[in-house]
Coordinates of C-alpha atoms and ligand atoms in Angstrom, one line a residue:
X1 CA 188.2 71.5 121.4
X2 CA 187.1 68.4 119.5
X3 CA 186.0 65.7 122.1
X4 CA 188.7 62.4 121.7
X5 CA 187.2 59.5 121.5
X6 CA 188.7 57.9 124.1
X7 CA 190.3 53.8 123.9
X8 CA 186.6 52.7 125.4
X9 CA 184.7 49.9 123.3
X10 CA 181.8 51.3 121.3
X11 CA 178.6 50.4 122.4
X12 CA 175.9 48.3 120.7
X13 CA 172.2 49.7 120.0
X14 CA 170.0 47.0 118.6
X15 CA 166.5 48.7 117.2
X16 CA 163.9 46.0 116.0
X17 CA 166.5 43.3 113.7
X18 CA 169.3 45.8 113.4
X19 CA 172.0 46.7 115.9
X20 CA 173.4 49.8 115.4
X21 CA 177.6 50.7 116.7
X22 CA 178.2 54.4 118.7
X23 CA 181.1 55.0 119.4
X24 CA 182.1 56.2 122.9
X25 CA 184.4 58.7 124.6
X26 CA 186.5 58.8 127.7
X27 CA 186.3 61.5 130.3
X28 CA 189.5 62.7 132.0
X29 CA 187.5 62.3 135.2
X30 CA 183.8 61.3 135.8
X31 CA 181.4 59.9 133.2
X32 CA 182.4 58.5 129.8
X33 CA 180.1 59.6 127.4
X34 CA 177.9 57.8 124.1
X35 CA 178.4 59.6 121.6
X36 CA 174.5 59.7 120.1
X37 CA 175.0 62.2 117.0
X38 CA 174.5 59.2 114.3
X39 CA 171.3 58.3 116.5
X40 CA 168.4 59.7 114.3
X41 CA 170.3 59.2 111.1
X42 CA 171.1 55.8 111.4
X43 CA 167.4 54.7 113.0
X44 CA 165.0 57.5 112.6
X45 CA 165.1 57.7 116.5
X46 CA 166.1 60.9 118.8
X47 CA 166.8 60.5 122.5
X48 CA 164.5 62.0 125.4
X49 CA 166.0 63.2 128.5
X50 CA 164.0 65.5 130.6
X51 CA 166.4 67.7 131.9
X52 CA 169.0 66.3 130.4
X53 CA 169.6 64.2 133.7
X54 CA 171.8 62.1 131.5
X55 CA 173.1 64.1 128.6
X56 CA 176.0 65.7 128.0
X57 CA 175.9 69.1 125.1
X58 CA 179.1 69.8 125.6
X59 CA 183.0 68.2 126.4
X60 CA 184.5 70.6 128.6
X61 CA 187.9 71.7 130.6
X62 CA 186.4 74.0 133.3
X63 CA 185.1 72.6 136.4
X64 CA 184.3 69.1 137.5
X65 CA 182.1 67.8 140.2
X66 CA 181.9 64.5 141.4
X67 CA 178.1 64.4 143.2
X68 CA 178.8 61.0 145.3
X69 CA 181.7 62.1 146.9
X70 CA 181.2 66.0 146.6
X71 CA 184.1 67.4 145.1
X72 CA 184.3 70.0 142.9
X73 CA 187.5 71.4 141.0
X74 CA 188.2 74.4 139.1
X75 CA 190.6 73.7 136.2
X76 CA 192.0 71.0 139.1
X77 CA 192.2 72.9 141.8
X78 CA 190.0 71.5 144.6
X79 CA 187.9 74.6 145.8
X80 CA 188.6 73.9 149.1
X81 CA 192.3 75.5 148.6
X82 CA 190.9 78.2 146.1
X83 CA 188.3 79.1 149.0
X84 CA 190.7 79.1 151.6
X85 CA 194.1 81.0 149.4
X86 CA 192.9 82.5 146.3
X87 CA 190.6 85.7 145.8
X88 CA 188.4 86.4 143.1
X89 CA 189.8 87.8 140.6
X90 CA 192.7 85.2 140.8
X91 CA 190.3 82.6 140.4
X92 CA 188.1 84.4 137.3
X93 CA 191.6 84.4 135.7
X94 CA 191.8 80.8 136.5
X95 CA 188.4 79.5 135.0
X96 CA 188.7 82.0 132.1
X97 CA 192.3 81.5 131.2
X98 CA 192.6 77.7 132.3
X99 CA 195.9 78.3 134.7
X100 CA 196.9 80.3 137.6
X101 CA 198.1 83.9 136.7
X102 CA 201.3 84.7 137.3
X103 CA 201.7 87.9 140.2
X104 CA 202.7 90.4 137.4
X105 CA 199.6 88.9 135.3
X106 CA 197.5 89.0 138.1
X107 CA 197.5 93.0 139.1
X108 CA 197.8 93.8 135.1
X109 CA 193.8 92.0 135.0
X110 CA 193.2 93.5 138.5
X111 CA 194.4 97.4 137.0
X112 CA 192.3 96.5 133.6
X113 CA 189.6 95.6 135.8
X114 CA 189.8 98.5 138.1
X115 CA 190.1 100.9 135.2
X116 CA 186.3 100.1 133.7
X117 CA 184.4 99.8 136.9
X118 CA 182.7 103.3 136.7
X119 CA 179.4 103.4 134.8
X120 CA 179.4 106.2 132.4
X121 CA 176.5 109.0 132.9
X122 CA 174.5 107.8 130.3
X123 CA 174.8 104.3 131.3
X124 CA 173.4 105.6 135.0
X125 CA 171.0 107.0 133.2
X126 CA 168.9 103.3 131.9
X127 CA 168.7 102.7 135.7
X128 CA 166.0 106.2 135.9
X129 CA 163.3 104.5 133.6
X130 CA 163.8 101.3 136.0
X131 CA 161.3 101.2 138.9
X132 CA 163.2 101.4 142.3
X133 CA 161.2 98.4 143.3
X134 CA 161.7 96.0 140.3
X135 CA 163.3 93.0 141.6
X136 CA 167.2 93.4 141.8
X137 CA 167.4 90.3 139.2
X138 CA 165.0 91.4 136.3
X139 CA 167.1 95.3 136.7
X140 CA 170.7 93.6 136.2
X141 CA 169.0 91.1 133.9
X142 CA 168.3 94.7 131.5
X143 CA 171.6 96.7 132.5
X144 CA 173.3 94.0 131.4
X145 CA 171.7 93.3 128.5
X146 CA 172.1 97.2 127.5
X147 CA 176.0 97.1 127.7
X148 CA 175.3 95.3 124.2
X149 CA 174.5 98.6 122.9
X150 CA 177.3 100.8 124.9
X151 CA 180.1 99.1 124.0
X152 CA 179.5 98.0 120.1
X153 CA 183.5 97.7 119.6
X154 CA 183.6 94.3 122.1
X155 CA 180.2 92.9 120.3
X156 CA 181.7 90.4 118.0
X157 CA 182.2 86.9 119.1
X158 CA 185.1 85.8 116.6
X159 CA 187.1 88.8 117.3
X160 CA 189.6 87.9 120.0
X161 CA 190.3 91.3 121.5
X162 CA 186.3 92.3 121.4
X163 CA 186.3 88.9 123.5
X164 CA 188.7 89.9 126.1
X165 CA 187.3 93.6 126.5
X166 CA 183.9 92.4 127.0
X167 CA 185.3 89.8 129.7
X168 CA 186.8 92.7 131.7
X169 CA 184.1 95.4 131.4
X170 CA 181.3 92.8 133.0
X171 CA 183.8 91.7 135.4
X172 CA 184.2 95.3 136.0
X173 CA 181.0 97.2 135.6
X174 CA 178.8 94.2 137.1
X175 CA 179.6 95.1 141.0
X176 CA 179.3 98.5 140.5
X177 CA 175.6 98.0 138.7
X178 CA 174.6 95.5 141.5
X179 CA 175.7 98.5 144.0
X180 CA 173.7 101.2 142.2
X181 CA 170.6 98.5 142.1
X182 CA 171.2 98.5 145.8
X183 CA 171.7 102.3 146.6
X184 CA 168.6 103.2 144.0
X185 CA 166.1 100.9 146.1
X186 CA 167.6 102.9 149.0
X187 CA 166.9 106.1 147.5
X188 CA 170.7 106.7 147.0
X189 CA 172.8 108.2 144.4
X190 CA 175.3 106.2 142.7
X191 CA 178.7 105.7 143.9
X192 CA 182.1 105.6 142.1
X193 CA 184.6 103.3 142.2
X194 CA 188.2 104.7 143.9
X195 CA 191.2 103.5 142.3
X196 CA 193.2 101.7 144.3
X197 CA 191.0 100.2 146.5
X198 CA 190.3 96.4 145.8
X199 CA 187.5 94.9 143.5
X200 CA 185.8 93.7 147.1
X201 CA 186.7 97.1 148.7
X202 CA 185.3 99.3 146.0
X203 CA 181.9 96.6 146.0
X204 CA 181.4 97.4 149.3
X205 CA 182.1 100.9 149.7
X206 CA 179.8 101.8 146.9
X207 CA 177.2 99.4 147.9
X208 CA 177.2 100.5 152.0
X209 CA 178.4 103.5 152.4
X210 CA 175.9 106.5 153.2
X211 CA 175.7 110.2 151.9
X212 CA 178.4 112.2 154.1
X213 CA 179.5 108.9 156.0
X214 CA 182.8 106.9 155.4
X215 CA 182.2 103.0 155.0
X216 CA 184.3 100.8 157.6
X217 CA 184.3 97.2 157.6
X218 CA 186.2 94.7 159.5
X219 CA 188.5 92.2 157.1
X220 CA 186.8 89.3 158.2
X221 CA 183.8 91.3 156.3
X222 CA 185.8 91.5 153.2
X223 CA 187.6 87.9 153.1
X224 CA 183.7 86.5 153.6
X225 CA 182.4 88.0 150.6
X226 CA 185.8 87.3 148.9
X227 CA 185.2 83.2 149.5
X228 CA 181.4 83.7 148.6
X229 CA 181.8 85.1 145.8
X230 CA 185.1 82.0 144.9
X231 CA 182.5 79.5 145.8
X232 CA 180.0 80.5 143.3
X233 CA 182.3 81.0 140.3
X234 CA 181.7 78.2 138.3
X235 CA 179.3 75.1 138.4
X236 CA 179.6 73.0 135.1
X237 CA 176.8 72.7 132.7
X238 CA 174.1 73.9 135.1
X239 CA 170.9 76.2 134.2
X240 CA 171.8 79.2 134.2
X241 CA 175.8 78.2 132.6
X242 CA 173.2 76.0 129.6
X243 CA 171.7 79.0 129.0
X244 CA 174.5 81.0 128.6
X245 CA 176.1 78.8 126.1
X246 CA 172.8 78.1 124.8
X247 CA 171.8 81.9 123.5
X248 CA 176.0 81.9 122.9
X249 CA 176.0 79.0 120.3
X250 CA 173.6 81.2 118.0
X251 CA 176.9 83.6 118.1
X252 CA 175.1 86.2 119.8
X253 CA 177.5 88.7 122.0
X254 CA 178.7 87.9 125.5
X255 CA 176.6 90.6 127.2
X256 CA 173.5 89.2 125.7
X257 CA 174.2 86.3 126.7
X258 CA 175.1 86.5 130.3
X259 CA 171.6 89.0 130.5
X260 CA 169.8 85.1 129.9
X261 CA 172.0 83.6 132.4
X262 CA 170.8 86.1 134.9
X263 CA 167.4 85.5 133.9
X264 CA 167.4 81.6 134.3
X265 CA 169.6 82.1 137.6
X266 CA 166.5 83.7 139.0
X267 CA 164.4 81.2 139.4
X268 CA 163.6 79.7 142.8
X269 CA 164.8 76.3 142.2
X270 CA 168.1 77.9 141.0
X271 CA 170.2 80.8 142.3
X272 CA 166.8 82.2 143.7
X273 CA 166.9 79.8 146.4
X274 CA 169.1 82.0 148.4
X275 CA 166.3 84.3 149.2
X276 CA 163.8 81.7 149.2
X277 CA 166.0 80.0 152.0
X278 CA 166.0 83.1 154.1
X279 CA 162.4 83.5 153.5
X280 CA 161.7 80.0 154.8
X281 CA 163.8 80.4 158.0
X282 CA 162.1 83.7 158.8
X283 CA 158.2 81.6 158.0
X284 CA 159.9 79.3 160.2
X285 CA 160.8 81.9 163.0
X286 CA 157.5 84.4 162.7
X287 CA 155.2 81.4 163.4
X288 CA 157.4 79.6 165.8
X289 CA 156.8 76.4 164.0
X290 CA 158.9 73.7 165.3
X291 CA 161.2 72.7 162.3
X292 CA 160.1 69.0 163.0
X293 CA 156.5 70.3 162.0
X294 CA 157.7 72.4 159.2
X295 CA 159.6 69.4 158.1
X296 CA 156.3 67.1 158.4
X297 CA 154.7 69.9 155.8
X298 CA 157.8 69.5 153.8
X299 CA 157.3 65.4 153.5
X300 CA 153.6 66.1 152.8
X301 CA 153.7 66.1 149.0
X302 CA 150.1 68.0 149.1
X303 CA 151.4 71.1 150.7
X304 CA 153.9 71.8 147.7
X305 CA 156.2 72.7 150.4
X306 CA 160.1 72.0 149.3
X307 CA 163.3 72.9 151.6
X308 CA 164.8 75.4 150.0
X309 CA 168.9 74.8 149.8
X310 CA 168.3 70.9 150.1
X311 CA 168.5 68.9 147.0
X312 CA 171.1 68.8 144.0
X313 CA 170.5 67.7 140.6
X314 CA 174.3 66.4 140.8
X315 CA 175.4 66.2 144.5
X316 CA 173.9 63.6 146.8
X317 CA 175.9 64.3 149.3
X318 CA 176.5 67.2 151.0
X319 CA 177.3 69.8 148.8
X320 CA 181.2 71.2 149.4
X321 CA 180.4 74.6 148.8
X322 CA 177.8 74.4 151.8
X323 CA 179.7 72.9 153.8
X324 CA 182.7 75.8 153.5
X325 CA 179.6 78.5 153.8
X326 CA 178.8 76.3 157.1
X327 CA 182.2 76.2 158.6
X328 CA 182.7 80.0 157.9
X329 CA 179.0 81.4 159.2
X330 CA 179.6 81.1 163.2
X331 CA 182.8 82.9 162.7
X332 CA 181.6 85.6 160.4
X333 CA 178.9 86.2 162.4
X334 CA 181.2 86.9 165.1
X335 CA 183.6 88.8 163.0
X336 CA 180.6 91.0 162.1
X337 CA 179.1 91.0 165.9
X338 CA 175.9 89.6 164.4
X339 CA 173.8 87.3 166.5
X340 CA 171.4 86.0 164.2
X341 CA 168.5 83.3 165.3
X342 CA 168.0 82.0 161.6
X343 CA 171.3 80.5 162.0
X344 CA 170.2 78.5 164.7
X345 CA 167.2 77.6 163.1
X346 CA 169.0 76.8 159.7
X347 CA 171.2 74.0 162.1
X348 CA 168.2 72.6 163.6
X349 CA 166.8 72.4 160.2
X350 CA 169.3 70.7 159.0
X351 CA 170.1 68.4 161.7
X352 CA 166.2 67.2 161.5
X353 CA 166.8 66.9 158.3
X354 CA 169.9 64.5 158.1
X355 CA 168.2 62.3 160.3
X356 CA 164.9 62.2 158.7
X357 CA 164.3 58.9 156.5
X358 CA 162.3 61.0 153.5
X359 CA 165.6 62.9 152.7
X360 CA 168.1 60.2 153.3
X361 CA 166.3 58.3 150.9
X362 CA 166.6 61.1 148.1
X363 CA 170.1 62.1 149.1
X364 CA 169.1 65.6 150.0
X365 CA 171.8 67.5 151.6
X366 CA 172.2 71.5 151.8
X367 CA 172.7 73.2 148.7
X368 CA 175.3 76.2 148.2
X369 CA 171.6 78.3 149.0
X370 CA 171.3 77.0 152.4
X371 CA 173.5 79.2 154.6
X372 CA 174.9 81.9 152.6
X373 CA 172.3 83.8 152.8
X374 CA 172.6 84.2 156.4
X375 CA 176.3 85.8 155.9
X376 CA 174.9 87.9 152.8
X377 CA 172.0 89.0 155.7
X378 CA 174.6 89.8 158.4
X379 CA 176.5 91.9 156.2
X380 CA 173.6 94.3 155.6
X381 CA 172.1 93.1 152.3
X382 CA 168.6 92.4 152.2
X383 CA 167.1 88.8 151.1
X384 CA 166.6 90.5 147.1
X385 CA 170.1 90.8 146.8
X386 CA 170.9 87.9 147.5
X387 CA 170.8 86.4 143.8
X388 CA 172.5 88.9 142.0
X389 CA 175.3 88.5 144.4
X390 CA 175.3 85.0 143.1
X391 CA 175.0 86.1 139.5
X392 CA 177.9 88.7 140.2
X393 CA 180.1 85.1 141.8
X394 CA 179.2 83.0 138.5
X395 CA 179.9 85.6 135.8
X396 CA 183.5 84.4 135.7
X397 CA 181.5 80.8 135.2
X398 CA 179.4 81.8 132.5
X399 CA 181.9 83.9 130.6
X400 CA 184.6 81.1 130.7
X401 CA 181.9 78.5 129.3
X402 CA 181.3 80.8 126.8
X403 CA 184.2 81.2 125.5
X404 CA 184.7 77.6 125.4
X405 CA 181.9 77.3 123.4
X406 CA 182.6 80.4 121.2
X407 CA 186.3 78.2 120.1
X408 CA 185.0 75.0 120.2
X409 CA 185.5 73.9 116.5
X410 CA 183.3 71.4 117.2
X411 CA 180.8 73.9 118.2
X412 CA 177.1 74.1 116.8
X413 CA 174.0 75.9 117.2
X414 CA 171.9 74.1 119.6
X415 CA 168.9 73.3 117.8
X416 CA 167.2 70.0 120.4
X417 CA 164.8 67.9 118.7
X418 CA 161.2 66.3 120.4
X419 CA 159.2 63.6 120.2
X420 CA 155.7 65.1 119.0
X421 CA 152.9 63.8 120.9
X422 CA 150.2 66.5 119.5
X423 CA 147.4 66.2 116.8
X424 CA 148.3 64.5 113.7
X425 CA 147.0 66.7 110.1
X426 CA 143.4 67.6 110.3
X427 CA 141.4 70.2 108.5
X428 CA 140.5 73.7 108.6
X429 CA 137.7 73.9 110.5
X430 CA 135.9 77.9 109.4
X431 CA 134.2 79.9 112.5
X432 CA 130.6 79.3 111.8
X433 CA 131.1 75.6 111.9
X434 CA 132.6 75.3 115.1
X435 CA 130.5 74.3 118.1
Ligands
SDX501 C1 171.6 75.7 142.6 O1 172.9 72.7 138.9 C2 173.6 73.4 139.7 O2 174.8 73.1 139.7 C3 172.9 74.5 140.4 C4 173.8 75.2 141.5 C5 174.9 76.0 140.8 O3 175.9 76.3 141.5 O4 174.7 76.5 139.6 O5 174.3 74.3 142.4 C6 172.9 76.2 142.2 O6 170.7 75.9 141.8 C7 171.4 74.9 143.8 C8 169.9 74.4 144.0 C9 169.1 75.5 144.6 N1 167.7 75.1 144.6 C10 167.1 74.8 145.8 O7 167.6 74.8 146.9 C11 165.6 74.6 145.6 C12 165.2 73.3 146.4 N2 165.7 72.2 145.7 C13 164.9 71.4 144.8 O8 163.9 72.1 144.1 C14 165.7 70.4 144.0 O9 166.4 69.7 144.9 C15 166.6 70.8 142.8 C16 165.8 71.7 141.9 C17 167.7 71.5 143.3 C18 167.0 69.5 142.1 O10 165.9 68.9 141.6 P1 165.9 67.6 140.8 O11 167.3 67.1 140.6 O12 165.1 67.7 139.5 O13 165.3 66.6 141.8 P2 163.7 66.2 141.8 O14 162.9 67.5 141.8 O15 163.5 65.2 140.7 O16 163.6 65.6 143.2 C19 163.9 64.2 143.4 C20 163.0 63.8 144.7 C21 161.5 64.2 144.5 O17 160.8 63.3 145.4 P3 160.1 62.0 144.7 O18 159.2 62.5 143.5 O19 161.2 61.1 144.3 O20 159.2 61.5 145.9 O21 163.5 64.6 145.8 C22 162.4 65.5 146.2 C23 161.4 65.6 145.1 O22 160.1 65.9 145.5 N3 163.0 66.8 146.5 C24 162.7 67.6 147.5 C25 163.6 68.6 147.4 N4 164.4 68.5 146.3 C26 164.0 67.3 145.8 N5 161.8 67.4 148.5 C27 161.8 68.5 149.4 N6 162.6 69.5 149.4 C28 163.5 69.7 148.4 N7 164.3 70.7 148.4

């Protein structure tokens, strides 16, 4: 949708003698925006922002998050109440379509869903050339990446219905790949999906459930990994969601590019913190450090030490999702019968933490990361899951960006510039003349 430029005054830009006009636009909610595109044309100069801390590529109608006072909205609808009275596939419907479904919409998605989520033989087959080691992330990164070439007939991008059967066979096949990623590490044979049971039900089943043995898991189980997987649908313009629309813009398929947003959500300073939380806590637990300690390491810049699931490029307060994920642990644990000493240590952590000068001055907080892994843990999935669970929550996210992208018709490849700092022209220097 072409941005309106909103009833805000432009804004002057006054390089050397001349001053320059750019015209602004008006956010619905949350920052107005310079519009910069006449920038470089108008005074040979582009604008660096490292991480675009301050740049916007995009206008967009998904989700907003206000980082001061931690809120953060799906299509308007405060996740709070979408945690606490949607489910998944309601709210996947909700970022991708841009409105709640109706009940008779609803189950038609949720039968079109549960009609693709078997993997064909073949398809099983790309997992056998995969080592049962690799890490759970770099095998869905590939499987996904491979659906490209199983289903050619929803490749296009400016073909509506390939669009909308692409949406529904990754929302359908992705939590039956993550399951077989699981069951193959475990030396198990893939399980099918049984229609009928629910999205979360099947995910389980075929993930858990053991050669000969029926799977049997309290509700409480069930509504948990429901409300995780709601609470990491959609994020804005974050890594893994710019690199989505990123590899998208150059009109390449949906499948290809939701395989990059898996790769970027990898890394450890993104949806890899998960297991790099849990890994902490355990450090934290196997030497009996006292988290004040650990914490002094942390502060000591030397020891390259951060707190994984503190810090937010956007919130600087506590982070909503977190504090939902916090609220819900004790009593999922209980639901589950799990005791589990890492959540102690996680609120001892934090409290040391919120009371320490060195993070109150940064407005670190806890992070989405910082307790769901201890849920994920309690319900039987080991640390390297962790991040494909939270690719398998943001694929709604990343395909609902995408598509916004896809039929924005103000659209364009995105193609950054740089400011150059290298070697200006020199010559040729041959071999035998170098020292
Ligand atoms: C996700 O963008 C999203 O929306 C992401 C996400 C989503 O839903 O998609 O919310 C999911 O990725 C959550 C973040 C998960 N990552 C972690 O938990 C890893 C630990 N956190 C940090 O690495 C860091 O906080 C980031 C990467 C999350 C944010 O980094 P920024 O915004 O680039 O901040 P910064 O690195 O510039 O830090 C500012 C200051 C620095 O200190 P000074 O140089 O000012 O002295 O805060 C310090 C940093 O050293 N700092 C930390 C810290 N995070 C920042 N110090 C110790 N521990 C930390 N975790």
């Amino acid at each position: 949708m072409a941005a309106s430029k909103g009833t805000l005054p432009a804004v002057s830009l006054q390089v050397g003698e001349r001053s320059i006009e750019l015209a602004t636009i008006r956010a619905s909610q949350g920052n107005h925006g310079i519009v910069v595109a006449p920038l470089m044309k108008e005074t040979g100069l582009v604008a660096l922002d490292t991480g675009y801390l301050n740049t916007a590529p995009c206008t967009s109608e998904i989700t907003f998050i206000d980082g001061d006072a931690g809120i953060l909205r799906y299509r308007g609808y405060p996740i709070e109440q979408l945690a606490e009275k949607s489910t998944f596939l309601e709210v996947a419907m909700l970022l991708i379509k841009g409105e709640l479904p109706s009940a008779h919409d609803l189950e038609a998605f949720e039968t079109r869903i549960d009609k693709h989520m078997y993997l064909s033989d073949d398809f099983r087959q790309i997992f056998s050339v995969m080592p049962r080691r690799a890490h759970p992330m770099a095998t869905l990164g590939a499987a996904i990446n491979m659906m490209a070439g199983f289903y050619p007939e929803s490749l296009d991008p400016l073909d509506p219905s390939a669009v909308s059967l692409a949406t529904v066979l990754l929302l359908a096949k992705m939590p039956t790949i993550i399951s077989y990623i699981y069951r193959r590490a475990q030396g198990n044979a893939l399980l099918y999906p049984k229609h009928g049971q629910s999205y979360i039900e099947n995910f389980a089943r075929m993930t858990f459930q053991l050669p000969g043995e029926r799977f049997e898991a309290p509700e409480a189980f069930y509504r948990a990994l429901d409300t995780l997987l709601i609470l990491h649908a959609d994020h804005e313009q974050n890594c893994s969601t710019s690199s989505v629309r990123m590899i998208g813009s150059a009109q390449a398929n949906l499948y290809m590019s939701v395989s990059g947003g898996v790769s970027a959500l990898s890394g450890p300073l993104h949806g890899g913190a998960n297991e790099s939380v849990l890994n902490m806590l355990q450090y934290i637990r196997d030497t009996d450090i006292e988290p004040k300690k650990f914490m002094e390491k942390v502060k000591d810049r030397s020891s390259n030490i951060r707190l994984m699931g503190f810090g937010h490029r956007v919130y600087k307060s506590y982070d909503p999702r977190a504090a939902i994920v916090k609220e819900q642990a004790d009593a999922v644990l209980a639901a589950l019968g799990v005791k589990d000493e890492l959540l102690d240590i996680a609120h001892e952590v934090e409290q040391v933490a919120l009371s320490d000068d060195y993070f109150i001055e940064r407005r670190l907080y806890p992070n989405v990361d910082f307790y769901t892994g201890i849920i994920y843990r309690a319900m039987g999935f080991p640390a390297s899951m962790f991040t494909p669970l939270f690719a398998l929550g943001r694929l709604p996210g990343w395909i609902a960006q995408w598509r916004e992208m896809i039929r924005d018709p103000a659209a364009k490849i995105g193609r950054p510039r740089q400011i150059y700092v290298g070697h200006p022209e020199r010559e040729y220097v041959p071999l035998d003349q170098r020292p």
